[in-house]
mmCIF file of C-alpha atoms in Angstrom:
data_model
loop_
_atom_site.group_PDB
_atom_site.id
_atom_site.type_symbol
_atom_site.label_atom_id
_atom_site.label_comp_id
_atom_site.label_asym_id
_atom_site.label_seq_id
_atom_site.Cartn_x
_atom_site.Cartn_y
_atom_site.Cartn_z
ATOM 1 C CA MET A 1315 33.759 8.690 32.294
ATOM 2 C CA LYS A 1316 32.331 11.826 30.712
ATOM 3 C CA ASN A 1317 33.906 10.940 27.384
ATOM 4 C CA ILE A 1318 32.115 7.586 27.301
ATOM 5 C CA GLU A 1319 28.756 9.285 27.880
ATOM 6 C CA ILE A 1320 29.401 11.726 25.038
ATOM 7 C CA TYR A 1321 30.351 8.873 22.685
ATOM 8 C CA ILE A 1322 27.203 6.964 23.603
ATOM 9 C CA ILE A 1323 25.060 10.045 22.984
ATOM 10 C CA ILE A 1324 26.744 10.631 19.621
ATOM 11 C CA ILE A 1325 26.210 6.998 18.596
ATOM 12 C CA VAL A 1326 22.533 7.143 19.603
ATOM 13 C CA VAL A 1327 21.990 10.390 17.674
ATOM 14 C CA ILE A 1328 23.698 8.969 14.574
ATOM 15 C CA ALA A 1329 21.596 5.800 14.812
ATOM 16 C CA MET A 1330 18.407 7.859 15.103
ATOM 17 C CA ILE A 1331 19.327 9.976 12.085
ATOM 18 C CA TRP A 1332 20.113 6.838 10.083
ATOM 19 C CA LEU A 1333 16.768 5.257 11.034
ATOM 20 C CA ILE A 1334 14.856 8.414 10.121
ATOM 21 C CA LEU A 1335 16.573 8.646 6.733
ATOM 22 C CA ASP A 1336 15.957 4.947 6.102
ATOM 23 C CA THR A 1337 12.262 5.396 6.908
ATOM 24 C CA ILE A 1338 12.019 8.347 4.525
ATOM 25 C CA ARG A 1339 13.658 6.301 1.745
ATOM 26 C CA TYR A 1340 11.231 3.444 2.397
ATOM 27 C CA TYR A 1341 8.144 5.663 2.115
ATOM 28 C CA ARG A 1342 9.451 7.350 -1.018
ATOM 29 C CA GLY A 1343 9.988 3.911 -2.536
ATOM 30 C CA GLU A 1344 6.477 2.823 -1.580
ATOM 31 C CA LYS A 1345 4.995 5.993 -3.075
ATOM 32 C CA ARG A 1346 6.915 5.281 -6.275
ATOM 33 C CA LYS A 1347 5.543 1.708 -6.298
ATOM 34 C CA VAL A 1348 1.970 2.981 -5.991
ATOM 35 C CA LYS A 1349 2.541 5.493 -8.778
ATOM 36 C CA ASN A 1350 3.907 2.742 -11.031
ATOM 37 C CA LEU A 1351 1.023 0.432 -10.098
ATOM 38 C CA HIS A 1352 -1.414 3.113 -11.260
ATOM 39 C CA ARG A 1353 0.431 3.514 -14.536
ATOM 40 C CA PHE A 1354 0.664 -0.221 -15.238
ATOM 41 C CA ALA A 1355 -2.933 -0.847 -14.141
ATOM 42 C CA LYS A 1356 -4.194 1.832 -16.530
ATOM 43 C CA GLU A 1357 -2.175 0.176 -19.302
ATOM 44 C CA GLY A 1358 -4.061 -3.063 -18.627
ATOM 45 C CA GLU A 1359 -1.533 -5.143 -16.695
ATOM 46 C CA ILE A 1360 -3.598 -7.647 -14.734
ATOM 47 C CA GLU A 1361 -1.221 -8.148 -11.809
ATOM 48 C CA ALA A 1362 -0.907 -4.394 -11.275
ATOM 49 C CA GLN A 1363 -4.692 -4.030 -11.295
ATOM 50 C CA SER A 1364 -5.067 -6.725 -8.661
ATOM 51 C CA LYS A 1365 -2.283 -5.336 -6.455
ATOM 52 C CA LEU A 1366 -3.677 -1.819 -6.712
ATOM 53 C CA ALA A 1367 -7.145 -3.062 -5.762
ATOM 54 C CA HIS A 1368 -5.685 -4.808 -2.734
ATOM 55 C CA ARG A 1369 -3.884 -1.621 -1.676
ATOM 56 C CA TYR A 1370 -7.123 0.364 -1.922
ATOM 57 C CA LYS A 1371 -8.993 -2.322 0.009
ATOM 58 C CA GLU A 1372 -6.435 -2.359 2.839
ATOM 59 C CA GLY A 1373 -5.527 1.343 2.720
ATOM 60 C CA ASN A 1374 -1.861 0.494 2.172
ATOM 61 C CA MET A 1375 -0.021 3.697 1.143
ATOM 62 C CA VAL A 1376 -3.267 5.023 -0.381
ATOM 63 C CA LYS A 1377 -6.448 6.279 1.222
ATOM 64 C CA GLN A 1378 -8.773 3.336 1.790
ATOM 65 C CA ASP A 1379 -11.437 3.498 -0.900
ATOM 66 C CA CYS A 1380 -13.944 0.682 -1.406
ATOM 67 C CA LYS A 1381 -15.164 1.978 -4.759
ATOM 68 C CA LYS A 1382 -11.674 2.133 -6.239
ATOM 69 C CA ALA A 1383 -10.849 -1.294 -4.827
ATOM 70 C CA ALA A 1384 -13.976 -2.776 -6.417
ATOM 71 C CA PHE A 1385 -13.201 -0.992 -9.694
ATOM 72 C CA TRP A 1386 -9.681 -2.408 -9.946
ATOM 73 C CA TYR A 1387 -10.745 -5.891 -8.809
ATOM 74 C CA GLN A 1388 -13.417 -5.811 -11.497
ATOM 75 C CA LYS A 1389 -10.921 -4.715 -14.169
ATOM 76 C CA ALA A 1390 -8.524 -7.502 -13.194
ATOM 77 C CA ALA A 1391 -11.331 -10.080 -13.073
ATOM 78 C CA PHE A 1392 -12.600 -9.077 -16.524
ATOM 79 C CA ASN A 1393 -9.054 -9.409 -17.852
ATOM 80 C CA GLY A 1394 -8.900 -13.000 -16.631
ATOM 81 C CA ASP A 1395 -7.350 -12.885 -13.162
ATOM 82 C CA ILE A 1396 -8.993 -15.764 -11.304
ATOM 83 C CA SER A 1397 -7.794 -14.647 -7.869
ATOM 84 C CA ALA A 1398 -9.164 -11.143 -8.504
ATOM 85 C CA ARG A 1399 -12.507 -12.719 -9.370
ATOM 86 C CA GLY A 1400 -12.494 -14.479 -6.001
ATOM 87 C CA TYR A 1401 -11.483 -11.296 -4.190
ATOM 88 C CA LEU A 1402 -14.233 -9.406 -6.010
ATOM 89 C CA GLU A 1403 -16.872 -11.951 -4.980
ATOM 90 C CA GLU A 1404 -15.678 -11.829 -1.375
ATOM 91 C CA PHE A 1405 -15.440 -8.053 -1.499
ATOM 92 C CA LEU A 1406 -18.973 -7.641 -2.837
ATOM 93 C CA HIS A 1407 -20.289 -10.155 -0.326
ATOM 94 C CA ASN A 1408 -18.703 -8.195 2.538
ATOM 95 C CA SER A 1409 -19.310 -4.727 1.066
ATOM 96 C CA GLN A 1410 -21.568 -3.801 3.969
ATOM 97 C CA ARG A 1411 -18.499 -3.794 6.241
ATOM 98 C CA CYS A 1412 -16.842 -1.199 4.052
ATOM 99 C CA LYS A 1413 -19.897 1.059 4.221
ATOM 100 C CA GLU A 1414 -20.059 0.709 8.008
ATOM 101 C CA LYS A 1415 -16.445 1.858 8.393
ATOM 102 C CA LYS A 1416 -17.272 5.163 6.729
ATOM 103 C CA LEU A 1417 -20.138 5.870 9.142
#
């Protein structure tokens, strides 16, 4: 009986280590995605600008920043992204909510 308990403990520990390592790999991958989004957005890629704006708006793997979100939505909208134009209109219409969160 004691051997079964040891095997179960070993399996649980191995599973926990695997999950922790998998989580670390996931976050490193997400950080890499954000870094690449910045690079592509600065180069003028419309989709990257829109995705980066959405990440700033939601605070997804970056610190939530309304000004940066509006900036990137505006860049994407000026470059012809129709959905970014809609997001920008909605964002500016609801900008008071963003200011209230900071208070």
